[in-house]
Coordinates of N, CA, C and O in Angstrom, one line a residue:
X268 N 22.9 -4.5 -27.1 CA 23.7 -4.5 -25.9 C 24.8 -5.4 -26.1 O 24.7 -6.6 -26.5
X269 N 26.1 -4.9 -25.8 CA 27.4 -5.8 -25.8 C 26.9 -7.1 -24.7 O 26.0 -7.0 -23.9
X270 N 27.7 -8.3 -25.1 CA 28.0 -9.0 -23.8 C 28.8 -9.0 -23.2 O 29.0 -10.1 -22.7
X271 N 29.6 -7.9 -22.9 CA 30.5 -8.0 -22.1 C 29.8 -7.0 -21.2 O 30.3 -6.9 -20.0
X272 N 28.8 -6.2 -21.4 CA 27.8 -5.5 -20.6 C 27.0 -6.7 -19.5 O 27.0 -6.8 -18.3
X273 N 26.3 -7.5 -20.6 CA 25.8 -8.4 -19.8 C 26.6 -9.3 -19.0 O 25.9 -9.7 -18.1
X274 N 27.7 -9.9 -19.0 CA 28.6 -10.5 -18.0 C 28.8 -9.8 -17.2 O 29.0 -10.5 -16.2
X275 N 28.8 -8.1 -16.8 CA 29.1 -7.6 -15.8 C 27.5 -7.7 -15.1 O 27.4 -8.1 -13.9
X276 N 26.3 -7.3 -15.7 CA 25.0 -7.3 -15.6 C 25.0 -8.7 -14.7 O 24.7 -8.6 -13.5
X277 N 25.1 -9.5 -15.2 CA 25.0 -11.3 -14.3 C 25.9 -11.2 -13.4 O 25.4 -11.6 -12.3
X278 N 26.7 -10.9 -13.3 CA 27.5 -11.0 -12.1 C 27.4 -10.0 -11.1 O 28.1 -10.2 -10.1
X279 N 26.7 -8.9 -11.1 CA 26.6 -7.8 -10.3 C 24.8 -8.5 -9.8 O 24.5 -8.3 -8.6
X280 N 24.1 -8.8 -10.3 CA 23.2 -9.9 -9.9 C 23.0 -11.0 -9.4 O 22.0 -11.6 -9.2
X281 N 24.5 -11.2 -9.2 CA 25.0 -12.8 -8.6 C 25.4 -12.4 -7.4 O 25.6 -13.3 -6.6
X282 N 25.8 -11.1 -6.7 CA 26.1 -10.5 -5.9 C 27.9 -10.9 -5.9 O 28.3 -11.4 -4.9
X283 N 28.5 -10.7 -6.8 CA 29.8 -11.2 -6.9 C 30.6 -9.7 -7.4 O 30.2 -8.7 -7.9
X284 N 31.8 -10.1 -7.0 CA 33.0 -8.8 -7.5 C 33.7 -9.9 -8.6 O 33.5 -11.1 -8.6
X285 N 34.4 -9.2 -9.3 CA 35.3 -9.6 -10.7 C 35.9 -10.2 -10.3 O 36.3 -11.1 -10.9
X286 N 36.7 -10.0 -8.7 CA 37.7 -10.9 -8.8 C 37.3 -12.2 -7.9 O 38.3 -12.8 -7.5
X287 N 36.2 -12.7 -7.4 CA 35.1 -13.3 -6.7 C 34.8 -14.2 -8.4 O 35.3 -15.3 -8.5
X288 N 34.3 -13.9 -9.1 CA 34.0 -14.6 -10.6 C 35.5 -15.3 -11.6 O 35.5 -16.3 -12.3
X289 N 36.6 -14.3 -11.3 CA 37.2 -14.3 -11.9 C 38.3 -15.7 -11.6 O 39.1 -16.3 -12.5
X290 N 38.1 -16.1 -9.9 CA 38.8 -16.9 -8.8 C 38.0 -18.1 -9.0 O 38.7 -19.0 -9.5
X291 N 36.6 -18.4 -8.8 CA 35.9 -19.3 -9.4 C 35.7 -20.3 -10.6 O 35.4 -21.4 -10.8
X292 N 36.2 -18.9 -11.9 CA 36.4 -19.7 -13.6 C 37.8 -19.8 -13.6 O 38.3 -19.7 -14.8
X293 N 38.5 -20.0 -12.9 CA 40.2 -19.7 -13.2 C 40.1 -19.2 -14.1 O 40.1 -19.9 -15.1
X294 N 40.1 -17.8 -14.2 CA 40.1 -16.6 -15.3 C 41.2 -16.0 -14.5 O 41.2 -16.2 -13.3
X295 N 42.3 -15.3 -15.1 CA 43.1 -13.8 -14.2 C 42.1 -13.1 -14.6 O 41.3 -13.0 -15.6
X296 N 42.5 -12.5 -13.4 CA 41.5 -11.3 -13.3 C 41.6 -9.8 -14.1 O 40.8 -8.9 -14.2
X297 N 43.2 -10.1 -14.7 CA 43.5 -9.1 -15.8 C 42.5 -8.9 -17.3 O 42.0 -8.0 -18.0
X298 N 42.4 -10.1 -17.4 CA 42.2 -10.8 -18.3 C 40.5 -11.0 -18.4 O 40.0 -11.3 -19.5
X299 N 39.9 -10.8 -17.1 CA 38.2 -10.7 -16.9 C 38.0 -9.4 -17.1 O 37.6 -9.0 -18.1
X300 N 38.4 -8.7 -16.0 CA 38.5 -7.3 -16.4 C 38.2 -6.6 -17.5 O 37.4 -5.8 -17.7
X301 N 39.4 -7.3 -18.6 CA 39.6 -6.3 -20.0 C 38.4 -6.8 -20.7 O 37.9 -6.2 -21.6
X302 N 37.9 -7.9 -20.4 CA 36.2 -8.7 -21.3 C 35.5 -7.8 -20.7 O 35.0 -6.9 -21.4
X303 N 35.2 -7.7 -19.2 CA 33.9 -6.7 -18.5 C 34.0 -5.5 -19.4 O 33.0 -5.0 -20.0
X304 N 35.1 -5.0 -19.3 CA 35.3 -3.6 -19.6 C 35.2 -3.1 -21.6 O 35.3 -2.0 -22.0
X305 N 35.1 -4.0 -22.1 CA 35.3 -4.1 -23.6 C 36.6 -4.4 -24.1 O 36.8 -4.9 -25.2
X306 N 37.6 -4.1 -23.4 CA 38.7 -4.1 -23.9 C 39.2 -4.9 -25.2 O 39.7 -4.6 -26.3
X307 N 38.9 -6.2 -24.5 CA 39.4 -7.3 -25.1 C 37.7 -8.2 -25.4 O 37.2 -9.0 -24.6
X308 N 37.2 -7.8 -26.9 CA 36.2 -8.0 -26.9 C 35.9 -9.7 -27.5 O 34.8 -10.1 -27.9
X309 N 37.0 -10.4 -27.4 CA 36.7 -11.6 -28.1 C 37.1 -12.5 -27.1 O 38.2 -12.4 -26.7
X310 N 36.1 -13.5 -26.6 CA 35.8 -14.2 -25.0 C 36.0 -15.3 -25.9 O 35.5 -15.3 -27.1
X311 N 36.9 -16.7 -25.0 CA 36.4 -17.8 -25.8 C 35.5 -18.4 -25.7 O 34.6 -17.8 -25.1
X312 N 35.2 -19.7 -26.0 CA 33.4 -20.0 -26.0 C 33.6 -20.7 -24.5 O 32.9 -20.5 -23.5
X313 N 34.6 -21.3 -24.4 CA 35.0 -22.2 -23.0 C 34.8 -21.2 -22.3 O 34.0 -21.5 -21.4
X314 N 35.3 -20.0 -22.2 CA 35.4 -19.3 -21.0 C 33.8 -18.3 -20.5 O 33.3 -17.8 -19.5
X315 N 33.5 -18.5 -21.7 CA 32.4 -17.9 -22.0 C 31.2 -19.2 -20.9 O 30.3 -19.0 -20.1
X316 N 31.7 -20.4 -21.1 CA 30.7 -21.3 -20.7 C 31.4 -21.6 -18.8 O 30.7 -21.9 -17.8
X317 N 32.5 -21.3 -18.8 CA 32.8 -21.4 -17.5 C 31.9 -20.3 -16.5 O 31.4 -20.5 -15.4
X318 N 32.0 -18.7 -17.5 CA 31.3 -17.7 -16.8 C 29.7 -17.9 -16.5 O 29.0 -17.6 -15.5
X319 N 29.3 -18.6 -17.5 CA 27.4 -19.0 -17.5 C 27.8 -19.8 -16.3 O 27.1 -19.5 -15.3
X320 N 28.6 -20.7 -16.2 CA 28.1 -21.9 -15.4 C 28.4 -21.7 -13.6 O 27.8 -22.2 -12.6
X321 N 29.3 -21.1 -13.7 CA 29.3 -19.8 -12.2 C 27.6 -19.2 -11.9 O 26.8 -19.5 -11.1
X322 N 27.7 -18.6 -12.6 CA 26.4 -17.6 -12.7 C 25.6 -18.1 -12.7 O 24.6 -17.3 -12.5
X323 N 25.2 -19.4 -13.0 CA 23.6 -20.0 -13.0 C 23.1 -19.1 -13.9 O 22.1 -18.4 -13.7
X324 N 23.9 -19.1 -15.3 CA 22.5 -19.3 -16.5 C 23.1 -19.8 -17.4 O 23.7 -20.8 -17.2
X325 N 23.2 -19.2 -18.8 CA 23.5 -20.1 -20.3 C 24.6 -19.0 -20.5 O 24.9 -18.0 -19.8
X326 N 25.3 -19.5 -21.8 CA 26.1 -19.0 -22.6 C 25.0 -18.3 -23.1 O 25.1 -17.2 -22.7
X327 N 24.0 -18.4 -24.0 CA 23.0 -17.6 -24.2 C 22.6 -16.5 -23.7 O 22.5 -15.4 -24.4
X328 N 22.2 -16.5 -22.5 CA 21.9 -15.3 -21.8 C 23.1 -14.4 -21.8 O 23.0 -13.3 -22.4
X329 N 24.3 -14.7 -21.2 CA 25.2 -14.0 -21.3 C 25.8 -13.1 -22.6 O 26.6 -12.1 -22.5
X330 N 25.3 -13.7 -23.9 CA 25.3 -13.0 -25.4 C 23.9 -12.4 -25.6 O 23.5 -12.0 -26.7
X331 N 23.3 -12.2 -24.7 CA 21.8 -11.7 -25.0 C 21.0 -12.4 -26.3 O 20.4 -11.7 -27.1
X332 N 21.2 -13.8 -26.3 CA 20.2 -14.4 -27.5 C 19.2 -14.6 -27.1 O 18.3 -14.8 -28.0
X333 N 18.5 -14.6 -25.7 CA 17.1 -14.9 -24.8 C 16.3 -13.3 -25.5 O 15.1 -13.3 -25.9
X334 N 17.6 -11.7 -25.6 CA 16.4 -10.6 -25.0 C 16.2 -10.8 -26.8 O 15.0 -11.1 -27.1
X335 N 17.0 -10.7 -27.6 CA 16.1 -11.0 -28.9 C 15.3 -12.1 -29.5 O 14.5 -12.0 -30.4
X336 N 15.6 -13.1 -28.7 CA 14.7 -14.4 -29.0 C 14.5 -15.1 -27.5 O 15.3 -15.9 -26.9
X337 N 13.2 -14.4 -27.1 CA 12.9 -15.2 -26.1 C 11.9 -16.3 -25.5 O 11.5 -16.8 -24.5
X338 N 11.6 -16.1 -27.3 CA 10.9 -17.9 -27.4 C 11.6 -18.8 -27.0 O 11.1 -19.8 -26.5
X339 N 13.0 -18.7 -27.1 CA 14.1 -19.8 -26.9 C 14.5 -20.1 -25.7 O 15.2 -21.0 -25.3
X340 N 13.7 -19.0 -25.0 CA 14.5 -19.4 -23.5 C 13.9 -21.1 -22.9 O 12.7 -21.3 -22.7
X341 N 14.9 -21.9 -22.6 CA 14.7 -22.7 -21.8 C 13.8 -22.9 -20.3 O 14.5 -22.5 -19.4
X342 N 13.1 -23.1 -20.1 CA 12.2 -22.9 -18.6 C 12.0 -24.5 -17.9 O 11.0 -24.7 -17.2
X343 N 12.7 -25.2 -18.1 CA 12.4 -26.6 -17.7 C 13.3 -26.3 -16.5 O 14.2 -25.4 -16.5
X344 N 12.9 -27.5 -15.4 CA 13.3 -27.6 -14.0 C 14.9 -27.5 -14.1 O 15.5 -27.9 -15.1
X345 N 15.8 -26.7 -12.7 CA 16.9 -26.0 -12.9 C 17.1 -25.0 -13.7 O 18.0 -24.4 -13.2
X346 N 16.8 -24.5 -14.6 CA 17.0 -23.6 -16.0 C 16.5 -22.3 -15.0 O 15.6 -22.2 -14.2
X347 N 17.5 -21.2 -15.3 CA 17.1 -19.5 -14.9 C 16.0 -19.3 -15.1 O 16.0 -20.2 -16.0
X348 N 14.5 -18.8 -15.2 CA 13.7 -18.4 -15.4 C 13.1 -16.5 -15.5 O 12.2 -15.7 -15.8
X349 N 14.9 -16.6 -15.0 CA 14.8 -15.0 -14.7 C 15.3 -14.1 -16.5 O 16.1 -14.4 -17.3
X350 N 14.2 -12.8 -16.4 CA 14.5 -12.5 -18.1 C 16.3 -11.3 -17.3 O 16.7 -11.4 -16.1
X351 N 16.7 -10.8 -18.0 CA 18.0 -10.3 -17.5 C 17.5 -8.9 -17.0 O 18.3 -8.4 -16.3
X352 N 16.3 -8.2 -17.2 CA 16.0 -7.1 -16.7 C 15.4 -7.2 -14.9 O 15.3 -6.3 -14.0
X353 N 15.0 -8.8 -14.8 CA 14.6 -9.2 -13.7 C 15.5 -9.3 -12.7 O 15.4 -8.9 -11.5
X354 N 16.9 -10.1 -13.5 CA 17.9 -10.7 -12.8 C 18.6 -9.1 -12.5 O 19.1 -9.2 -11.4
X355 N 18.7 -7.8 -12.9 CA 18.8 -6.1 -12.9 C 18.3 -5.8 -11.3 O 19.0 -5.5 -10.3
X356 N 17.1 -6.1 -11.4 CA 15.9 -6.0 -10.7 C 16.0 -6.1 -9.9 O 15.8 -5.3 -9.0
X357 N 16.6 -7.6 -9.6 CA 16.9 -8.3 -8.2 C 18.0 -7.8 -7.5 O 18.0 -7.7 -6.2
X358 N 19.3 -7.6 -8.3 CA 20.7 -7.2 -7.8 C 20.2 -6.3 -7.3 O 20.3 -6.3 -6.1
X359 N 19.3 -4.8 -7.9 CA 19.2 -3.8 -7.4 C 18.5 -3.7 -6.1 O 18.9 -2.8 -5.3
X360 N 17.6 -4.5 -5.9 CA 16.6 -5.0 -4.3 C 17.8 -5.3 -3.4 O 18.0 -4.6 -2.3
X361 N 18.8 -6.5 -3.8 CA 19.6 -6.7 -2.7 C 20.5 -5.9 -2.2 O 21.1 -6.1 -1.1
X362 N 20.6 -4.9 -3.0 CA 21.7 -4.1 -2.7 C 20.8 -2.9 -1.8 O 21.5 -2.1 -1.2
X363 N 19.7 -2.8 -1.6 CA 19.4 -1.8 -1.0 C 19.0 -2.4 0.7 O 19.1 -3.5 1.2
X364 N 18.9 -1.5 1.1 CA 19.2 -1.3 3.4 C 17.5 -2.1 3.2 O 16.7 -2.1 2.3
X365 N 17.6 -2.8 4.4 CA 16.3 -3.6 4.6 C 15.2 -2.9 4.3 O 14.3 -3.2 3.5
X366 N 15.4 -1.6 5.2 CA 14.2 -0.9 5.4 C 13.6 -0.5 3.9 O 12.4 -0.4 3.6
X367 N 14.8 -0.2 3.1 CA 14.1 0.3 1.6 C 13.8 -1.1 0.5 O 13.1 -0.9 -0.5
X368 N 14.2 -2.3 0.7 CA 13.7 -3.3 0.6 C 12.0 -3.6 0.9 O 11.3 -4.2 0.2
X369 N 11.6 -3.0 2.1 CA 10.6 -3.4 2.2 C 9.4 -2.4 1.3 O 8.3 -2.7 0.9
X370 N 10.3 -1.2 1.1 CA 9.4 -0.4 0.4 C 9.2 -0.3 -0.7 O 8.3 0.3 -1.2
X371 N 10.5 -1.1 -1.5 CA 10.5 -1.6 -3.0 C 9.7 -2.8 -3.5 O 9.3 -3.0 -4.6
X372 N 9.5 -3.6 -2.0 CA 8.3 -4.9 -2.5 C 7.0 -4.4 -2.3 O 6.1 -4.8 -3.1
X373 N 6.6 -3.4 -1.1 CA 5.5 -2.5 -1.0 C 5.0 -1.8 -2.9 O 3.9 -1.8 -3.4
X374 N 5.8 -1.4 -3.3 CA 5.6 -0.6 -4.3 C 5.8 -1.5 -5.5 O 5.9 -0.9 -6.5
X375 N 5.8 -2.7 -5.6 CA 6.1 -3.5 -6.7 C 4.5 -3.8 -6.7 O 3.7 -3.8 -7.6
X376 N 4.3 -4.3 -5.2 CA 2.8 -5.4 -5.1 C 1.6 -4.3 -5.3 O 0.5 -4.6 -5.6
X377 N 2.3 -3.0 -5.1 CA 1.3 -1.9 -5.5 C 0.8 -1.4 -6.8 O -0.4 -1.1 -7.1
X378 N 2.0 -1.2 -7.7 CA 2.3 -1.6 -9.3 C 1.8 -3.1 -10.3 O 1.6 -3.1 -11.5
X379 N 1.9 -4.3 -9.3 CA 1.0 -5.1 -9.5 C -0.6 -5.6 -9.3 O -1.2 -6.3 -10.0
X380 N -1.1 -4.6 -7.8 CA -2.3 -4.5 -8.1 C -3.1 -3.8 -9.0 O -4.2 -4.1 -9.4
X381 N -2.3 -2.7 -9.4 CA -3.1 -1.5 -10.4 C -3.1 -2.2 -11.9 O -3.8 -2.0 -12.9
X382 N -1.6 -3.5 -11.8 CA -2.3 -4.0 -13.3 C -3.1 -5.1 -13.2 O -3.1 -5.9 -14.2
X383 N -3.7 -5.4 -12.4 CA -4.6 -6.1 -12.1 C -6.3 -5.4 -12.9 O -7.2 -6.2 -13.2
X384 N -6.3 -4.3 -13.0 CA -7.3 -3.3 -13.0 C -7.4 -2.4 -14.5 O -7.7 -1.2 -14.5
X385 N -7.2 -3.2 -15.7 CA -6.9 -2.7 -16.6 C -8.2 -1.9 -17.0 O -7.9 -1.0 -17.8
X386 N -9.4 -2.0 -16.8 CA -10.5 -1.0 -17.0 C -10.3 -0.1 -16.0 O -11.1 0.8 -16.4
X387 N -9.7 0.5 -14.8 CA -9.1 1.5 -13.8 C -8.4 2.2 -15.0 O -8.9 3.2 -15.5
X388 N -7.2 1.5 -15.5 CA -6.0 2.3 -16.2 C -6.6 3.0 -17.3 O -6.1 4.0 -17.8
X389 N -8.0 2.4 -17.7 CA -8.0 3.4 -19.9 C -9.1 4.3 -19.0 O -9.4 5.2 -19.8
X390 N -9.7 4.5 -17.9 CA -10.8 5.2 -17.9 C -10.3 6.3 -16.7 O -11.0 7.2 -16.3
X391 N -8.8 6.1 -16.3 CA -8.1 7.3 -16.0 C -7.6 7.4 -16.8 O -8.8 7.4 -17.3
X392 N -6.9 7.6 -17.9 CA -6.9 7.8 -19.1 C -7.4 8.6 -20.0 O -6.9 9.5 -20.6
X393 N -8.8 7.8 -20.0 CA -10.3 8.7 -20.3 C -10.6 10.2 -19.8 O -10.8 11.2 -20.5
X394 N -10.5 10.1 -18.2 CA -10.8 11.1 -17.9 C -9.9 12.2 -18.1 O -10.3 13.4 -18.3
X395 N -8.4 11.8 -17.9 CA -7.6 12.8 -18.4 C -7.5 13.6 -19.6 O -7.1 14.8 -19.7
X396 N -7.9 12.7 -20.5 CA -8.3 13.7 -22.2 C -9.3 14.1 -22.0 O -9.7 14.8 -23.0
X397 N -10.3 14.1 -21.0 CA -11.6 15.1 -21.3 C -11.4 16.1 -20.9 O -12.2 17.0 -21.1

């Protein structure tokens, strides 16, 4: 995955617009844009660290070195603890009307009890190949 995927990824999880991120790093926004979009695929490291540090995470995250090595992720107090599919995860909850909010945490706690029950899962399983 590009990171200019994941800069848009973090920031649409930050609940922010490009030009909301772009106003914050004194980035032009022409100029964020063409990074979000691929255009202009070579970000400096500075600006790269201004966008982490908006976003509350790493220059790392933002290059995806966590989803290939996520031994490395940092977890000490302040540090994101969120993996980038979580931080996905989350934007997508906020963005949804209360009411379906409530039925996406209904159905998460529901998908977490059943893995709670790992002899449930192989012996539905079981029964389905007999």
């Amino acid at each position: 995955m590009s990171y200019t995927l994941l800069i848009a990824q973090f920031r649409k999880a930050a609940g922010m617009t490009q030009e909301e991120l772009a106003n914050k790093t004194g980035i032009k926004l022409s100029t964020y844009r063409s990074w979000e979009q691929g255009i202009a695929s070579k970000i400096p490291l500075e600006s790269v660290c201004r966008i982490a540090e908006v976003l509350d995470c790493t220059p790392n995250d933002l290059c995806g070195w966590y989803i290939d090595h996520p031994e490395d992720r940092p977890g000490g107090p302040g540090e994101s603890s969120l993996t980038h599919d979580e931080a996905v995860l989350l934007n997508d909850y906020r963005e949804c009307t209360p009411a379906r909010q409530i039925k996406a945490a209904e159905a998460v706690r529901d998908q977490r009890d059943l893995s709670k029950e790992p002899a449930a899962d192989s012996q539905s399983h079981e029964e389905g190949a007999a």
